[in-house]
Amino acid sequence: GESVGLHLPTLSVQEGDNSIINCAYSNSASDYFIWYKQESGKGPQFIIDIRSNMDKRQGQRVTVLLNKTVKHLSLQIAATQPGDSAVYFCAEENYGQNFVFGPGTRLSVLP
Amino acid sequence: EAGVTQFPSHSVIEKGQTVTLRCDPISGHDNLYWYRRVMGKEIKFLLHFVKESKQDESGMPNNRFLAERTGGTYSTLKVQPAELEDSGVYFCASSFSGSYLGNEQFFGPGTRLTVL
């Protein structure tokens, strides 16, 4: 596997708007996906996960959508708040293999 | 630029044995982190080195775990003696404090540890 994070796209949204962060995964055999939030100076924090037998999963203000046809994962954050500003990255796991993390997206919430 | 590397990629040991995991951060990165994901649970922070010093080791589960980073380059994480509940994936990450992009951590691929 390769380390990630060398090129970091940025998404800027107005406070109160909805945010959509996208992730393309590489392995069609991956069966478990996770979204992490990484705030400055802190380690990654688990947000929400989804298994490959699901298309959608909702949490508190967050929704993850999985499109296995095009190997695409998205994280939707409703009513984005300043505290949501962070780097978000997805990770895929193929059963029995190690995690592969996505490159990460920096979310900036504008006042 | 080479990324964060970890060795071994997989390790299978018996309960009571010792295992040492190694992490080589990106060259020049002063911050080095260890995380682990126990089966079915989220990734959890273990500890953070700044150069050779332990900045934060609040996530270390118990004294069976010993992390070192002699010389401030690569790091090792030793588990002695290993228990069944130590099975999981151990991640290492590194970052550069002087980055204008902030403390973005670059993760290695992980070491999958299985304790039988």
PDB file of N, CA and C in Angstrom, chain B residues 47-86:
ATOM      1  N   LEU B  47       0.007   6.757  20.398  1.00  0.00           N
ATOM      2  CA  LEU B  47       0.927   7.754  20.913  1.00  0.00           C
ATOM      3  C   LEU B  47       1.520   8.597  19.803  1.00  0.00           C
ATOM      4  N   HIS B  48       2.167   9.658  20.237  1.00  0.00           N
ATOM      5  CA  HIS B  48       2.707  10.669  19.337  1.00  0.00           C
ATOM      6  C   HIS B  48       4.124  11.018  19.755  1.00  0.00           C
ATOM      7  N   PHE B  49       5.050  10.896  18.821  1.00  0.00           N
ATOM      8  CA  PHE B  49       6.435  11.337  19.021  1.00  0.00           C
ATOM      9  C   PHE B  49       6.648  12.669  18.318  1.00  0.00           C
ATOM     10  N   VAL B  50       7.398  13.529  18.960  1.00  0.00           N
ATOM     11  CA  VAL B  50       7.972  14.671  18.275  1.00  0.00           C
ATOM     12  C   VAL B  50       9.478  14.445  18.335  1.00  0.00           C
ATOM     13  N   LYS B  51      10.018  14.218  17.167  1.00  0.00           N
ATOM     14  CA  LYS B  51      11.414  13.752  17.081  1.00  0.00           C
ATOM     15  C   LYS B  51      11.537  12.509  17.955  1.00  0.00           C
ATOM     16  N   GLU B  52      12.477  12.478  18.912  1.00  0.00           N
ATOM     17  CA  GLU B  52      12.630  11.257  19.695  1.00  0.00           C
ATOM     18  C   GLU B  52      11.831  11.272  20.993  1.00  0.00           C
ATOM     19  N   SER B  53      11.121  12.364  21.268  1.00  0.00           N
ATOM     20  CA  SER B  53      10.404  12.489  22.533  1.00  0.00           C
ATOM     21  C   SER B  53       8.944  12.087  22.402  1.00  0.00           C
ATOM     22  N   LYS B  54       8.430  11.449  23.428  1.00  0.00           N
ATOM     23  CA  LYS B  54       7.015  11.082  23.463  1.00  0.00           C
ATOM     24  C   LYS B  54       6.205  12.310  23.862  1.00  0.00           C
ATOM     25  N   GLN B  55       5.439  12.811  22.937  1.00  0.00           N
ATOM     26  CA  GLN B  55       4.623  13.995  23.178  1.00  0.00           C
ATOM     27  C   GLN B  55       3.331  13.646  23.903  1.00  0.00           C
ATOM     28  N   ASP B  56       2.771  12.524  23.507  1.00  0.00           N
ATOM     29  CA  ASP B  56       1.479  12.116  24.060  1.00  0.00           C
ATOM     30  C   ASP B  56       1.385  10.609  23.944  1.00  0.00           C
ATOM     31  N   GLU B  57       1.327   9.931  25.053  1.00  0.00           N
ATOM     32  CA  GLU B  57       1.180   8.474  25.011  1.00  0.00           C
ATOM     33  C   GLU B  57      -0.076   8.032  25.735  1.00  0.00           C
ATOM     34  N   SER B  58      -1.063   8.899  25.739  1.00  0.00           N
ATOM     35  CA  SER B  58      -2.289   8.636  26.482  1.00  0.00           C
ATOM     36  C   SER B  58      -3.104   7.472  25.930  1.00  0.00           C
ATOM     37  N   GLY B  59      -2.842   7.114  24.682  1.00  0.00           N
ATOM     38  CA  GLY B  59      -3.609   6.040  24.084  1.00  0.00           C
ATOM     39  C   GLY B  59      -3.004   4.664  24.248  1.00  0.00           C
ATOM     40  N   MET B  60      -1.842   4.569  24.834  1.00  0.00           N
ATOM     41  CA  MET B  60      -1.205   3.266  25.007  1.00  0.00           C
ATOM     42  C   MET B  60      -2.046   2.445  25.988  1.00  0.00           C
ATOM     43  N   PRO B  61      -2.446   1.244  25.589  1.00  0.00           N
ATOM     44  CA  PRO B  61      -3.417   0.503  26.398  1.00  0.00           C
ATOM     45  C   PRO B  61      -2.878  -0.009  27.724  1.00  0.00           C
ATOM     46  N   ASN B  62      -1.628  -0.389  27.777  1.00  0.00           N
ATOM     47  CA  ASN B  62      -1.063  -0.906  29.024  1.00  0.00           C
ATOM     48  C   ASN B  62       0.460  -1.020  28.873  1.00  0.00           C
ATOM     49  N   ASN B  63       1.098  -1.491  29.924  1.00  0.00           N
ATOM     50  CA  ASN B  63       2.562  -1.509  29.906  1.00  0.00           C
ATOM     51  C   ASN B  63       3.150  -2.674  29.123  1.00  0.00           C
ATOM     52  N   ARG B  64       2.301  -3.414  28.445  1.00  0.00           N
ATOM     53  CA  ARG B  64       2.847  -4.442  27.543  1.00  0.00           C
ATOM     54  C   ARG B  64       3.299  -3.831  26.218  1.00  0.00           C
ATOM     55  N   PHE B  65       2.944  -2.582  26.018  1.00  0.00           N
ATOM     56  CA  PHE B  65       3.280  -1.879  24.791  1.00  0.00           C
ATOM     57  C   PHE B  65       4.410  -0.879  25.068  1.00  0.00           C
ATOM     58  N   LEU B  66       5.440  -0.958  24.233  1.00  0.00           N
ATOM     59  CA  LEU B  66       6.578  -0.053  24.382  1.00  0.00           C
ATOM     60  C   LEU B  66       6.956   0.505  23.017  1.00  0.00           C
ATOM     61  N   ALA B  67       6.936   1.815  22.927  1.00  0.00           N
ATOM     62  CA  ALA B  67       7.300   2.470  21.670  1.00  0.00           C
ATOM     63  C   ALA B  67       8.582   3.257  21.859  1.00  0.00           C
ATOM     64  N   GLU B  68       9.404   3.215  20.828  1.00  0.00           N
ATOM     65  CA  GLU B  68      10.656   3.955  20.856  1.00  0.00           C
ATOM     66  C   GLU B  68      10.888   4.643  19.526  1.00  0.00           C
ATOM     67  N   ARG B  69      11.653   5.701  19.595  1.00  0.00           N
ATOM     68  CA  ARG B  69      12.032   6.406  18.376  1.00  0.00           C
ATOM     69  C   ARG B  69      13.421   6.993  18.587  1.00  0.00           C
ATOM     70  N   THR B  70      14.358   6.123  18.726  1.00  0.00           N
ATOM     71  CA  THR B  70      15.740   6.521  18.950  1.00  0.00           C
ATOM     72  C   THR B  70      16.278   7.288  17.749  1.00  0.00           C
ATOM     73  N   GLY B  71      16.862   8.440  18.005  1.00  0.00           N
ATOM     74  CA  GLY B  71      17.416   9.245  16.927  1.00  0.00           C
ATOM     75  C   GLY B  71      16.393  10.050  16.169  1.00  0.00           C
ATOM     76  N   GLY B  72      15.146   9.906  16.533  1.00  0.00           N
ATOM     77  CA  GLY B  72      14.115  10.705  15.888  1.00  0.00           C
ATOM     78  C   GLY B  72      13.806  10.339  14.452  1.00  0.00           C
ATOM     79  N   THR B  73      14.199   9.141  14.043  1.00  0.00           N
ATOM     80  CA  THR B  73      13.890   8.726  12.669  1.00  0.00           C
ATOM     81  C   THR B  73      12.806   7.661  12.697  1.00  0.00           C
ATOM     82  N   TYR B  74      13.205   6.391  12.535  1.00  0.00           N
ATOM     83  CA  TYR B  74      12.178   5.348  12.537  1.00  0.00           C
ATOM     84  C   TYR B  74      11.730   5.066  13.964  1.00  0.00           C
ATOM     85  N   SER B  75      10.605   4.393  14.060  1.00  0.00           N
ATOM     86  CA  SER B  75      10.065   4.043  15.374  1.00  0.00           C
ATOM     87  C   SER B  75       9.739   2.561  15.410  1.00  0.00           C
ATOM     88  N   THR B  76       9.802   2.007  16.613  1.00  0.00           N
ATOM     89  CA  THR B  76       9.373   0.625  16.823  1.00  0.00           C
ATOM     90  C   THR B  76       8.302   0.591  17.900  1.00  0.00           C
ATOM     91  N   LEU B  77       7.404  -0.350  17.735  1.00  0.00           N
ATOM     92  CA  LEU B  77       6.359  -0.589  18.724  1.00  0.00           C
ATOM     93  C   LEU B  77       6.436  -2.065  19.090  1.00  0.00           C
ATOM     94  N   LYS B  78       6.791  -2.325  20.341  1.00  0.00           N
ATOM     95  CA  LYS B  78       6.952  -3.700  20.791  1.00  0.00           C
ATOM     96  C   LYS B  78       5.795  -4.083  21.700  1.00  0.00           C
ATOM     97  N   VAL B  79       5.290  -5.261  21.479  1.00  0.00           N
ATOM     98  CA  VAL B  79       4.224  -5.800  22.313  1.00  0.00           C
ATOM     99  C   VAL B  79       4.785  -7.046  22.995  1.00  0.00           C
ATOM    100  N   GLN B  80       4.843  -7.011  24.331  1.00  0.00           N
ATOM    101  CA  GLN B  80       5.456  -8.103  25.077  1.00  0.00           C
ATOM    102  C   GLN B  80       4.848  -8.216  26.475  1.00  0.00           C
ATOM    103  N   PRO B  81       4.243  -9.330  26.796  1.00  0.00           N
ATOM    104  CA  PRO B  81       3.854 -10.430  25.929  1.00  0.00           C
ATOM    105  C   PRO B  81       2.533 -10.115  25.219  1.00  0.00           C
ATOM    106  N   ALA B  82       2.384 -10.619  24.029  1.00  0.00           N
ATOM    107  CA  ALA B  82       1.170 -10.355  23.260  1.00  0.00           C
ATOM    108  C   ALA B  82      -0.009 -11.140  23.823  1.00  0.00           C
ATOM    109  N   GLU B  83      -1.172 -10.503  23.796  1.00  0.00           N
ATOM    110  CA  GLU B  83      -2.410 -11.129  24.210  1.00  0.00           C
ATOM    111  C   GLU B  83      -3.368 -11.189  23.013  1.00  0.00           C
ATOM    112  N   LEU B  84      -4.391 -12.004  23.150  1.00  0.00           N
ATOM    113  CA  LEU B  84      -5.338 -12.190  22.049  1.00  0.00           C
ATOM    114  C   LEU B  84      -5.973 -10.861  21.621  1.00  0.00           C
ATOM    115  N   GLU B  85      -6.278 -10.014  22.624  1.00  0.00           N
ATOM    116  CA  GLU B  85      -6.972  -8.755  22.317  1.00  0.00           C
ATOM    117  C   GLU B  85      -6.084  -7.733  21.615  1.00  0.00           C
ATOM    118  N   ASP B  86      -4.801  -8.053  21.459  1.00  0.00           N
ATOM    119  CA  ASP B  86      -3.898  -7.145  20.751  1.00  0.00           C
ATOM    120  C   ASP B  86      -4.019  -7.295  19.236  1.00  0.00           C
TER     121      ASP B  86
END
